[in-house]
Amino acid sequence: MYARLTTFRVKPDKMEDLLRWREENEAAIYAQPGLRQWIGLMDEEGEVFVLSVFDNEQAALDSMQHVWALWEQMASMLQGTPTARFLDVMATKNFATTPGAPMI
């Protein structure tokens, strides 16, 4: 498995809009080929961290065209441009293997 760690900052008055956008675009998010699961985290200052786990490195890298299109849709809600880092998954346990599996 391979992961992409995306970070971005949400404009203070756009958090509700972003949460609604995420719900409305969940199918598009999971349409990234090779995406197994993702976890969104946010701190108290509006910085968001998204850990996306893919089948392999190639799938993670190939997903970027899809991701840029999603980021473009979110641009009015964000401060600046999201950044992405790619990482080897060195360990995981009990991680969903089915795309679109419900998150708890």
PDB file of N, CA and C in Angstrom:
ATOM      1  N   MET A   1       0.844  -1.186   0.000  1.00  0.00           N
ATOM      2  CA  MET A   1       0.000   0.000   0.000  1.00  0.00           C
ATOM      3  C   MET A   1       0.881   1.239   0.000  1.00  0.00           C
ATOM      4  N   TYR A   2       0.269   2.317  -0.466  1.00  0.00           N
ATOM      5  CA  TYR A   2       0.978   3.582  -0.589  1.00  0.00           C
ATOM      6  C   TYR A   2      -0.015   4.682  -0.220  1.00  0.00           C
ATOM      7  N   ALA A   3       0.482   5.791   0.294  1.00  0.00           N
ATOM      8  CA  ALA A   3      -0.413   6.839   0.782  1.00  0.00           C
ATOM      9  C   ALA A   3      -0.044   8.204   0.225  1.00  0.00           C
ATOM     10  N   ARG A   4      -1.073   9.039   0.174  1.00  0.00           N
ATOM     11  CA  ARG A   4      -0.875  10.451  -0.132  1.00  0.00           C
ATOM     12  C   ARG A   4      -1.370  11.222   1.077  1.00  0.00           C
ATOM     13  N   LEU A   5      -0.534  12.117   1.593  1.00  0.00           N
ATOM     14  CA  LEU A   5      -0.920  12.989   2.691  1.00  0.00           C
ATOM     15  C   LEU A   5      -1.112  14.382   2.114  1.00  0.00           C
ATOM     16  N   THR A   6      -2.347  14.842   2.122  1.00  0.00           N
ATOM     17  CA  THR A   6      -2.694  16.151   1.582  1.00  0.00           C
ATOM     18  C   THR A   6      -2.974  17.092   2.738  1.00  0.00           C
ATOM     19  N   THR A   7      -2.476  18.320   2.624  1.00  0.00           N
ATOM     20  CA  THR A   7      -2.769  19.333   3.640  1.00  0.00           C
ATOM     21  C   THR A   7      -3.283  20.586   2.947  1.00  0.00           C
ATOM     22  N   PHE A   8      -4.237  21.226   3.603  1.00  0.00           N
ATOM     23  CA  PHE A   8      -4.746  22.504   3.117  1.00  0.00           C
ATOM     24  C   PHE A   8      -5.436  23.229   4.259  1.00  0.00           C
ATOM     25  N   ARG A   9      -5.626  24.526   4.085  1.00  0.00           N
ATOM     26  CA  ARG A   9      -6.284  25.341   5.094  1.00  0.00           C
ATOM     27  C   ARG A   9      -7.604  25.855   4.521  1.00  0.00           C
ATOM     28  N   VAL A  10      -8.662  25.744   5.339  1.00  0.00           N
ATOM     29  CA  VAL A  10     -10.002  26.172   4.954  1.00  0.00           C
ATOM     30  C   VAL A  10     -10.217  27.608   5.443  1.00  0.00           C
ATOM     31  N   LYS A  11     -10.825  28.428   4.592  1.00  0.00           N
ATOM     32  CA  LYS A  11     -11.177  29.779   5.008  1.00  0.00           C
ATOM     33  C   LYS A  11     -12.131  29.680   6.193  1.00  0.00           C
ATOM     34  N   PRO A  12     -11.961  30.540   7.209  1.00  0.00           N
ATOM     35  CA  PRO A  12     -12.769  30.433   8.432  1.00  0.00           C
ATOM     36  C   PRO A  12     -14.272  30.402   8.191  1.00  0.00           C
ATOM     37  N   ASP A  13     -14.775  31.143   7.214  1.00  0.00           N
ATOM     38  CA  ASP A  13     -16.219  31.201   6.977  1.00  0.00           C
ATOM     39  C   ASP A  13     -16.714  30.155   5.976  1.00  0.00           C
ATOM     40  N   LYS A  14     -15.840  29.213   5.583  1.00  0.00           N
ATOM     41  CA  LYS A  14     -16.199  28.236   4.551  1.00  0.00           C
ATOM     42  C   LYS A  14     -16.219  26.780   5.033  1.00  0.00           C
ATOM     43  N   MET A  15     -16.044  26.564   6.330  1.00  0.00           N
ATOM     44  CA  MET A  15     -15.973  25.187   6.832  1.00  0.00           C
ATOM     45  C   MET A  15     -17.269  24.419   6.552  1.00  0.00           C
ATOM     46  N   GLU A  16     -18.409  25.024   6.825  1.00  0.00           N
ATOM     47  CA  GLU A  16     -19.677  24.336   6.564  1.00  0.00           C
ATOM     48  C   GLU A  16     -19.836  24.024   5.081  1.00  0.00           C
ATOM     49  N   ASP A  17     -19.422  24.964   4.233  1.00  0.00           N
ATOM     50  CA  ASP A  17     -19.491  24.738   2.784  1.00  0.00           C
ATOM     51  C   ASP A  17     -18.615  23.558   2.390  1.00  0.00           C
ATOM     52  N   LEU A  18     -17.416  23.483   2.961  1.00  0.00           N
ATOM     53  CA  LEU A  18     -16.507  22.388   2.630  1.00  0.00           C
ATOM     54  C   LEU A  18     -17.068  21.046   3.089  1.00  0.00           C
ATOM     55  N   LEU A  19     -17.638  21.004   4.275  1.00  0.00           N
ATOM     56  CA  LEU A  19     -18.215  19.747   4.769  1.00  0.00           C
ATOM     57  C   LEU A  19     -19.377  19.295   3.890  1.00  0.00           C
ATOM     58  N   ARG A  20     -20.185  20.237   3.456  1.00  0.00           N
ATOM     59  CA  ARG A  20     -21.299  19.915   2.552  1.00  0.00           C
ATOM     60  C   ARG A  20     -20.754  19.445   1.195  1.00  0.00           C
ATOM     61  N   TRP A  21     -19.724  20.125   0.678  1.00  0.00           N
ATOM     62  CA  TRP A  21     -19.111  19.731  -0.586  1.00  0.00           C
ATOM     63  C   TRP A  21     -18.582  18.308  -0.509  1.00  0.00           C
ATOM     64  N   ARG A  22     -17.931  17.971   0.600  1.00  0.00           N
ATOM     65  CA  ARG A  22     -17.378  16.632   0.771  1.00  0.00           C
ATOM     66  C   ARG A  22     -18.487  15.584   0.708  1.00  0.00           C
ATOM     67  N   GLU A  23     -19.575  15.821   1.388  1.00  0.00           N
ATOM     68  CA  GLU A  23     -20.688  14.866   1.361  1.00  0.00           C
ATOM     69  C   GLU A  23     -21.241  14.705  -0.057  1.00  0.00           C
ATOM     70  N   GLU A  24     -21.407  15.814  -0.743  1.00  0.00           N
ATOM     71  CA  GLU A  24     -21.975  15.792  -2.092  1.00  0.00           C
ATOM     72  C   GLU A  24     -21.035  15.163  -3.117  1.00  0.00           C
ATOM     73  N   ASN A  25     -19.744  15.129  -2.834  1.00  0.00           N
ATOM     74  CA  ASN A  25     -18.750  14.646  -3.798  1.00  0.00           C
ATOM     75  C   ASN A  25     -18.048  13.365  -3.362  1.00  0.00           C
ATOM     76  N   GLU A  26     -18.628  12.661  -2.413  1.00  0.00           N
ATOM     77  CA  GLU A  26     -17.990  11.436  -1.918  1.00  0.00           C
ATOM     78  C   GLU A  26     -17.758  10.421  -3.039  1.00  0.00           C
ATOM     79  N   ALA A  27     -18.713  10.270  -3.927  1.00  0.00           N
ATOM     80  CA  ALA A  27     -18.533   9.315  -5.038  1.00  0.00           C
ATOM     81  C   ALA A  27     -17.361   9.725  -5.924  1.00  0.00           C
ATOM     82  N   ALA A  28     -17.216  11.015  -6.178  1.00  0.00           N
ATOM     83  CA  ALA A  28     -16.099  11.493  -6.999  1.00  0.00           C
ATOM     84  C   ALA A  28     -14.768  11.281  -6.286  1.00  0.00           C
ATOM     85  N   ILE A  29     -14.770  11.443  -4.983  1.00  0.00           N
ATOM     86  CA  ILE A  29     -13.544  11.209  -4.213  1.00  0.00           C
ATOM     87  C   ILE A  29     -13.137   9.742  -4.332  1.00  0.00           C
ATOM     88  N   TYR A  30     -14.104   8.839  -4.160  1.00  0.00           N
ATOM     89  CA  TYR A  30     -13.791   7.408  -4.228  1.00  0.00           C
ATOM     90  C   TYR A  30     -13.580   6.904  -5.655  1.00  0.00           C
ATOM     91  N   ALA A  31     -13.819   7.740  -6.653  1.00  0.00           N
ATOM     92  CA  ALA A  31     -13.601   7.338  -8.038  1.00  0.00           C
ATOM     93  C   ALA A  31     -12.119   7.309  -8.409  1.00  0.00           C
ATOM     94  N   GLN A  32     -11.248   7.727  -7.500  1.00  0.00           N
ATOM     95  CA  GLN A  32      -9.816   7.672  -7.771  1.00  0.00           C
ATOM     96  C   GLN A  32      -9.397   6.203  -7.891  1.00  0.00           C
ATOM     97  N   PRO A  33      -8.867   5.806  -9.037  1.00  0.00           N
ATOM     98  CA  PRO A  33      -8.478   4.406  -9.211  1.00  0.00           C
ATOM     99  C   PRO A  33      -7.449   3.975  -8.163  1.00  0.00           C
ATOM    100  N   GLY A  34      -7.707   2.826  -7.559  1.00  0.00           N
ATOM    101  CA  GLY A  34      -6.781   2.274  -6.582  1.00  0.00           C
ATOM    102  C   GLY A  34      -6.936   2.811  -5.175  1.00  0.00           C
ATOM    103  N   LEU A  35      -7.860   3.766  -4.961  1.00  0.00           N
ATOM    104  CA  LEU A  35      -8.071   4.309  -3.622  1.00  0.00           C
ATOM    105  C   LEU A  35      -8.776   3.278  -2.758  1.00  0.00           C
ATOM    106  N   ARG A  36      -8.172   2.937  -1.635  1.00  0.00           N
ATOM    107  CA  ARG A  36      -8.784   1.993  -0.706  1.00  0.00           C
ATOM    108  C   ARG A  36      -9.622   2.702   0.343  1.00  0.00           C
ATOM    109  N   GLN A  37      -9.080   3.778   0.897  1.00  0.00           N
ATOM    110  CA  GLN A  37      -9.744   4.464   1.999  1.00  0.00           C
ATOM    111  C   GLN A  37      -9.104   5.816   2.189  1.00  0.00           C
ATOM    112  N   TRP A  38      -9.799   6.706   2.865  1.00  0.00           N
ATOM    113  CA  TRP A  38      -9.192   7.981   3.221  1.00  0.00           C
ATOM    114  C   TRP A  38      -9.730   8.422   4.569  1.00  0.00           C
ATOM    115  N   ILE A  39      -8.929   9.211   5.232  1.00  0.00           N
ATOM    116  CA  ILE A  39      -9.285   9.734   6.547  1.00  0.00           C
ATOM    117  C   ILE A  39      -9.028  11.236   6.508  1.00  0.00           C
ATOM    118  N   GLY A  40     -10.007  12.025   6.876  1.00  0.00           N
ATOM    119  CA  GLY A  40      -9.860  13.472   6.942  1.00  0.00           C
ATOM    120  C   GLY A  40      -9.736  13.911   8.392  1.00  0.00           C
ATOM    121  N   LEU A  41      -8.754  14.733   8.666  1.00  0.00           N
ATOM    122  CA  LEU A  41      -8.510  15.250  10.012  1.00  0.00           C
ATOM    123  C   LEU A  41      -8.434  16.766   9.939  1.00  0.00           C
ATOM    124  N   MET A  42      -8.877  17.454  11.001  1.00  0.00           N
ATOM    125  CA  MET A  42      -8.818  18.906  11.004  1.00  0.00           C
ATOM    126  C   MET A  42      -8.413  19.409  12.384  1.00  0.00           C
ATOM    127  N   ASP A  43      -7.551  20.412  12.410  1.00  0.00           N
ATOM    128  CA  ASP A  43      -7.198  20.992  13.694  1.00  0.00           C
ATOM    129  C   ASP A  43      -8.104  22.183  13.987  1.00  0.00           C
ATOM    130  N   GLU A  44      -7.946  22.773  15.154  1.00  0.00           N
ATOM    131  CA  GLU A  44      -8.824  23.864  15.596  1.00  0.00           C
ATOM    132  C   GLU A  44      -8.623  25.160  14.806  1.00  0.00           C
ATOM    133  N   GLU A  45      -7.569  25.244  14.017  1.00  0.00           N
ATOM    134  CA  GLU A  45      -7.301  26.444  13.239  1.00  0.00           C
ATOM    135  C   GLU A  45      -7.735  26.319  11.776  1.00  0.00           C
ATOM    136  N   GLY A  46      -8.393  25.209  11.428  1.00  0.00           N
ATOM    137  CA  GLY A  46      -8.890  25.033  10.075  1.00  0.00           C
ATOM    138  C   GLY A  46      -7.915  24.380   9.119  1.00  0.00           C
ATOM    139  N   GLU A  47      -6.809  23.844   9.637  1.00  0.00           N
ATOM    140  CA  GLU A  47      -5.904  23.111   8.759  1.00  0.00           C
ATOM    141  C   GLU A  47      -6.401  21.671   8.654  1.00  0.00           C
ATOM    142  N   VAL A  48      -6.490  21.191   7.422  1.00  0.00           N
ATOM    143  CA  VAL A  48      -7.024  19.855   7.156  1.00  0.00           C
ATOM    144  C   VAL A  48      -5.900  18.957   6.659  1.00  0.00           C
ATOM    145  N   PHE A  49      -5.918  17.718   7.123  1.00  0.00           N
ATOM    146  CA  PHE A  49      -4.972  16.688   6.711  1.00  0.00           C
ATOM    147  C   PHE A  49      -5.802  15.529   6.193  1.00  0.00           C
ATOM    148  N   VAL A  50      -5.517  15.083   4.982  1.00  0.00           N
ATOM    149  CA  VAL A  50      -6.251  13.957   4.411  1.00  0.00           C
ATOM    150  C   VAL A  50      -5.240  12.863   4.091  1.00  0.00           C
ATOM    151  N   LEU A  51      -5.424  11.715   4.718  1.00  0.00           N
ATOM    152  CA  LEU A  51      -4.585  10.558   4.449  1.00  0.00           C
ATOM    153  C   LEU A  51      -5.364   9.633   3.527  1.00  0.00           C
ATOM    154  N   SER A  52      -4.883   9.490   2.304  1.00  0.00           N
ATOM    155  CA  SER A  52      -5.526   8.635   1.293  1.00  0.00           C
ATOM    156  C   SER A  52      -4.634   7.428   1.068  1.00  0.00           C
ATOM    157  N   VAL A  53      -5.207   6.234   1.207  1.00  0.00           N
ATOM    158  CA  VAL A  53      -4.435   5.005   1.067  1.00  0.00           C
ATOM    159  C   VAL A  53      -4.819   4.318  -0.240  1.00  0.00           C
ATOM    160  N   PHE A  54      -3.789   3.969  -1.012  1.00  0.00           N
ATOM    161  CA  PHE A  54      -3.960   3.378  -2.330  1.00  0.00           C
ATOM    162  C   PHE A  54      -3.387   1.966  -2.380  1.00  0.00           C
ATOM    163  N   ASP A  55      -3.785   1.233  -3.410  1.00  0.00           N
ATOM    164  CA  ASP A  55      -3.272  -0.121  -3.615  1.00  0.00           C
ATOM    165  C   ASP A  55      -1.757  -0.134  -3.759  1.00  0.00           C
ATOM    166  N   ASN A  56      -1.219   0.868  -4.480  1.00  0.00           N
ATOM    167  CA  ASN A  56       0.224   0.883  -4.741  1.00  0.00           C
ATOM    168  C   ASN A  56       0.665   2.307  -5.114  1.00  0.00           C
ATOM    169  N   GLU A  57       1.964   2.481  -5.274  1.00  0.00           N
ATOM    170  CA  GLU A  57       2.523   3.791  -5.578  1.00  0.00           C
ATOM    171  C   GLU A  57       2.001   4.347  -6.893  1.00  0.00           C
ATOM    172  N   GLN A  58       1.925   3.518  -7.915  1.00  0.00           N
ATOM    173  CA  GLN A  58       1.474   3.997  -9.218  1.00  0.00           C
ATOM    174  C   GLN A  58       0.054   4.541  -9.150  1.00  0.00           C
ATOM    175  N   ALA A  59      -0.824   3.848  -8.431  1.00  0.00           N
ATOM    176  CA  ALA A  59      -2.201   4.321  -8.285  1.00  0.00           C
ATOM    177  C   ALA A  59      -2.238   5.678  -7.577  1.00  0.00           C
ATOM    178  N   ALA A  60      -1.420   5.840  -6.547  1.00  0.00           N
ATOM    179  CA  ALA A  60      -1.371   7.121  -5.821  1.00  0.00           C
ATOM    180  C   ALA A  60      -0.903   8.242  -6.735  1.00  0.00           C
ATOM    181  N   LEU A  61       0.126   7.982  -7.518  1.00  0.00           N
ATOM    182  CA  LEU A  61       0.648   8.998  -8.427  1.00  0.00           C
ATOM    183  C   LEU A  61      -0.339   9.286  -9.561  1.00  0.00           C
ATOM    184  N   ASP A  62      -0.955   8.249 -10.098  1.00  0.00           N
ATOM    185  CA  ASP A  62      -1.907   8.418 -11.195  1.00  0.00           C
ATOM    186  C   ASP A  62      -3.163   9.184 -10.759  1.00  0.00           C
ATOM    187  N   SER A  63      -3.463   9.170  -9.467  1.00  0.00           N
ATOM    188  CA  SER A  63      -4.668   9.831  -8.961  1.00  0.00           C
ATOM    189  C   SER A  63      -4.583  11.352  -9.004  1.00  0.00           C
ATOM    190  N   MET A  64      -3.393  11.892  -9.176  1.00  0.00           N
ATOM    191  CA  MET A  64      -3.218  13.335  -9.058  1.00  0.00           C
ATOM    192  C   MET A  64      -4.028  14.140 -10.079  1.00  0.00           C
ATOM    193  N   GLN A  65      -4.209  13.633 -11.273  1.00  0.00           N
ATOM    194  CA  GLN A  65      -5.027  14.359 -12.250  1.00  0.00           C
ATOM    195  C   GLN A  65      -6.457  14.502 -11.720  1.00  0.00           C
ATOM    196  N   HIS A  66      -6.980  13.434 -11.162  1.00  0.00           N
ATOM    197  CA  HIS A  66      -8.317  13.431 -10.571  1.00  0.00           C
ATOM    198  C   HIS A  66      -8.378  14.401  -9.389  1.00  0.00           C
ATOM    199  N   VAL A  67      -7.336  14.356  -8.559  1.00  0.00           N
ATOM    200  CA  VAL A  67      -7.299  15.185  -7.350  1.00  0.00           C
ATOM    201  C   VAL A  67      -7.222  16.673  -7.698  1.00  0.00           C
ATOM    202  N   TRP A  68      -6.440  17.023  -8.709  1.00  0.00           N
ATOM    203  CA  TRP A  68      -6.369  18.426  -9.103  1.00  0.00           C
ATOM    204  C   TRP A  68      -7.748  18.942  -9.500  1.00  0.00           C
ATOM    205  N   ALA A  69      -8.544  18.127 -10.167  1.00  0.00           N
ATOM    206  CA  ALA A  69      -9.900  18.537 -10.550  1.00  0.00           C
ATOM    207  C   ALA A  69     -10.763  18.762  -9.304  1.00  0.00           C
ATOM    208  N   LEU A  70     -10.623  17.900  -8.300  1.00  0.00           N
ATOM    209  CA  LEU A  70     -11.366  18.080  -7.049  1.00  0.00           C
ATOM    210  C   LEU A  70     -10.911  19.344  -6.331  1.00  0.00           C
ATOM    211  N   TRP A  71      -9.604  19.552  -6.262  1.00  0.00           N
ATOM    212  CA  TRP A  71      -9.078  20.751  -5.598  1.00  0.00           C
ATOM    213  C   TRP A  71      -9.577  22.015  -6.284  1.00  0.00           C
ATOM    214  N   GLU A  72      -9.686  21.975  -7.597  1.00  0.00           N
ATOM    215  CA  GLU A  72     -10.177  23.137  -8.341  1.00  0.00           C
ATOM    216  C   GLU A  72     -11.596  23.489  -7.912  1.00  0.00           C
ATOM    217  N   GLN A  73     -12.415  22.464  -7.685  1.00  0.00           N
ATOM    218  CA  GLN A  73     -13.787  22.697  -7.224  1.00  0.00           C
ATOM    219  C   GLN A  73     -13.818  23.301  -5.821  1.00  0.00           C
ATOM    220  N   MET A  74     -12.832  22.989  -5.007  1.00  0.00           N
ATOM    221  CA  MET A  74     -12.774  23.456  -3.620  1.00  0.00           C
ATOM    222  C   MET A  74     -12.076  24.805  -3.473  1.00  0.00           C
ATOM    223  N   ALA A  75     -11.483  25.323  -4.523  1.00  0.00           N
ATOM    224  CA  ALA A  75     -10.590  26.481  -4.446  1.00  0.00           C
ATOM    225  C   ALA A  75     -11.200  27.680  -3.716  1.00  0.00           C
ATOM    226  N   SER A  76     -12.455  27.972  -3.937  1.00  0.00           N
ATOM    227  CA  SER A  76     -13.070  29.151  -3.310  1.00  0.00           C
ATOM    228  C   SER A  76     -13.215  28.999  -1.794  1.00  0.00           C
ATOM    229  N   MET A  77     -13.079  27.785  -1.295  1.00  0.00           N
ATOM    230  CA  MET A  77     -13.218  27.530   0.141  1.00  0.00           C
ATOM    231  C   MET A  77     -11.875  27.456   0.859  1.00  0.00           C
ATOM    232  N   LEU A  78     -10.779  27.478   0.094  1.00  0.00           N
ATOM    233  CA  LEU A  78      -9.449  27.245   0.660  1.00  0.00           C
ATOM    234  C   LEU A  78      -8.593  28.499   0.670  1.00  0.00           C
ATOM    235  N   GLN A  79      -7.661  28.514   1.605  1.00  0.00           N
ATOM    236  CA  GLN A  79      -6.622  29.539   1.640  1.00  0.00           C
ATOM    237  C   GLN A  79      -5.390  28.914   1.004  1.00  0.00           C
ATOM    238  N   GLY A  80      -5.004  29.377  -0.148  1.00  0.00           N
ATOM    239  CA  GLY A  80      -3.832  28.826  -0.815  1.00  0.00           C
ATOM    240  C   GLY A  80      -4.139  27.540  -1.554  1.00  0.00           C
ATOM    241  N   THR A  81      -3.072  26.851  -1.940  1.00  0.00           N
ATOM    242  CA  THR A  81      -3.157  25.624  -2.725  1.00  0.00           C
ATOM    243  C   THR A  81      -2.815  24.422  -1.845  1.00  0.00           C
ATOM    244  N   PRO A  82      -3.578  23.334  -1.932  1.00  0.00           N
ATOM    245  CA  PRO A  82      -3.238  22.126  -1.172  1.00  0.00           C
ATOM    246  C   PRO A  82      -1.853  21.603  -1.567  1.00  0.00           C
ATOM    247  N   THR A  83      -1.240  20.901  -0.637  1.00  0.00           N
ATOM    248  CA  THR A  83       0.030  20.236  -0.914  1.00  0.00           C
ATOM    249  C   THR A  83      -0.159  18.740  -0.721  1.00  0.00           C
ATOM    250  N   ALA A  84       0.636  17.963  -1.439  1.00  0.00           N
ATOM    251  CA  ALA A  84       0.548  16.504  -1.340  1.00  0.00           C
ATOM    252  C   ALA A  84       1.931  15.915  -1.164  1.00  0.00           C
ATOM    253  N   ARG A  85       2.025  14.958  -0.249  1.00  0.00           N
ATOM    254  CA  ARG A  85       3.243  14.163  -0.057  1.00  0.00           C
ATOM    255  C   ARG A  85       2.860  12.712  -0.261  1.00  0.00           C
ATOM    256  N   PHE A  86       3.797  11.929  -0.774  1.00  0.00           N
ATOM    257  CA  PHE A  86       3.559  10.509  -1.018  1.00  0.00           C
ATOM    258  C   PHE A  86       4.441   9.694  -0.086  1.00  0.00           C
ATOM    259  N   LEU A  87       3.845   8.665   0.513  1.00  0.00           N
ATOM    260  CA  LEU A  87       4.515   7.912   1.569  1.00  0.00           C
ATOM    261  C   LEU A  87       4.251   6.416   1.441  1.00  0.00           C
ATOM    262  N   ASP A  88       5.257   5.613   1.766  1.00  0.00           N
ATOM    263  CA  ASP A  88       5.051   4.172   1.887  1.00  0.00           C
ATOM    264  C   ASP A  88       4.251   3.894   3.156  1.00  0.00           C
ATOM    265  N   VAL A  89       3.307   2.974   3.066  1.00  0.00           N
ATOM    266  CA  VAL A  89       2.584   2.543   4.258  1.00  0.00           C
ATOM    267  C   VAL A  89       3.396   1.417   4.871  1.00  0.00           C
ATOM    268  N   MET A  90       3.970   1.672   6.032  1.00  0.00           N
ATOM    269  CA  MET A  90       4.839   0.667   6.638  1.00  0.00           C
ATOM    270  C   MET A  90       4.080  -0.284   7.552  1.00  0.00           C
ATOM    271  N   ALA A  91       2.905   0.116   8.044  1.00  0.00           N
ATOM    272  CA  ALA A  91       2.118  -0.769   8.892  1.00  0.00           C
ATOM    273  C   ALA A  91       0.680  -0.278   8.931  1.00  0.00           C
ATOM    274  N   THR A  92      -0.242  -1.212   9.002  1.00  0.00           N
ATOM    275  CA  THR A  92      -1.658  -0.894   9.174  1.00  0.00           C
ATOM    276  C   THR A  92      -2.355  -2.125   9.739  1.00  0.00           C
ATOM    277  N   LYS A  93      -3.457  -1.907  10.404  1.00  0.00           N
ATOM    278  CA  LYS A  93      -4.230  -3.015  10.950  1.00  0.00           C
ATOM    279  C   LYS A  93      -5.708  -2.634  10.877  1.00  0.00           C
ATOM    280  N   ASN A  94      -6.527  -3.588  10.469  1.00  0.00           N
ATOM    281  CA  ASN A  94      -7.969  -3.394  10.419  1.00  0.00           C
ATOM    282  C   ASN A  94      -8.395  -2.257   9.512  1.00  0.00           C
ATOM    283  N   PHE A  95      -7.690  -2.074   8.426  1.00  0.00           N
ATOM    284  CA  PHE A  95      -8.017  -1.023   7.485  1.00  0.00           C
ATOM    285  C   PHE A  95      -8.933  -1.588   6.420  1.00  0.00           C
ATOM    286  N   ALA A  96      -9.998  -0.873   6.088  1.00  0.00           N
ATOM    287  CA  ALA A  96     -10.953  -1.345   5.089  1.00  0.00           C
ATOM    288  C   ALA A  96     -10.254  -1.556   3.745  1.00  0.00           C
ATOM    289  N   THR A  97     -10.577  -2.638   3.071  1.00  0.00           N
ATOM    290  CA  THR A  97      -9.958  -2.917   1.782  1.00  0.00           C
ATOM    291  C   THR A  97     -10.928  -2.710   0.625  1.00  0.00           C
ATOM    292  N   THR A  98     -12.157  -2.361   0.937  1.00  0.00           N
ATOM    293  CA  THR A  98     -13.154  -2.186  -0.103  1.00  0.00           C
ATOM    294  C   THR A  98     -13.387  -0.701  -0.338  1.00  0.00           C
ATOM    295  N   PRO A  99     -13.174  -0.221  -1.573  1.00  0.00           N
ATOM    296  CA  PRO A  99     -13.452   1.191  -1.851  1.00  0.00           C
ATOM    297  C   PRO A  99     -14.898   1.521  -1.517  1.00  0.00           C
ATOM    298  N   GLY A 100     -15.089   2.668  -0.899  1.00  0.00           N
ATOM    299  CA  GLY A 100     -16.426   3.106  -0.558  1.00  0.00           C
ATOM    300  C   GLY A 100     -16.962   2.503   0.735  1.00  0.00           C
ATOM    301  N   ALA A 101     -16.127   1.719   1.436  1.00  0.00           N
ATOM    302  CA  ALA A 101     -16.586   1.150   2.700  1.00  0.00           C
ATOM    303  C   ALA A 101     -16.905   2.274   3.675  1.00  0.00           C
ATOM    304  N   PRO A 102     -17.960   2.114   4.477  1.00  0.00           N
ATOM    305  CA  PRO A 102     -18.327   3.194   5.390  1.00  0.00           C
ATOM    306  C   PRO A 102     -17.217   3.476   6.400  1.00  0.00           C
ATOM    307  N   MET A 103     -17.069   4.755   6.692  1.00  0.00           N
ATOM    308  CA  MET A 103     -16.082   5.149   7.694  1.00  0.00           C
ATOM    309  C   MET A 103     -16.798   5.330   9.023  1.00  0.00           C
ATOM    310  N   ILE A 104     -16.184   4.902  10.075  1.00  0.00           N
ATOM    311  CA  ILE A 104     -16.767   5.031  11.416  1.00  0.00           C
ATOM    312  C   ILE A 104     -16.196   6.250  12.085  1.00  0.00           C
TER     313      ILE A 104
END
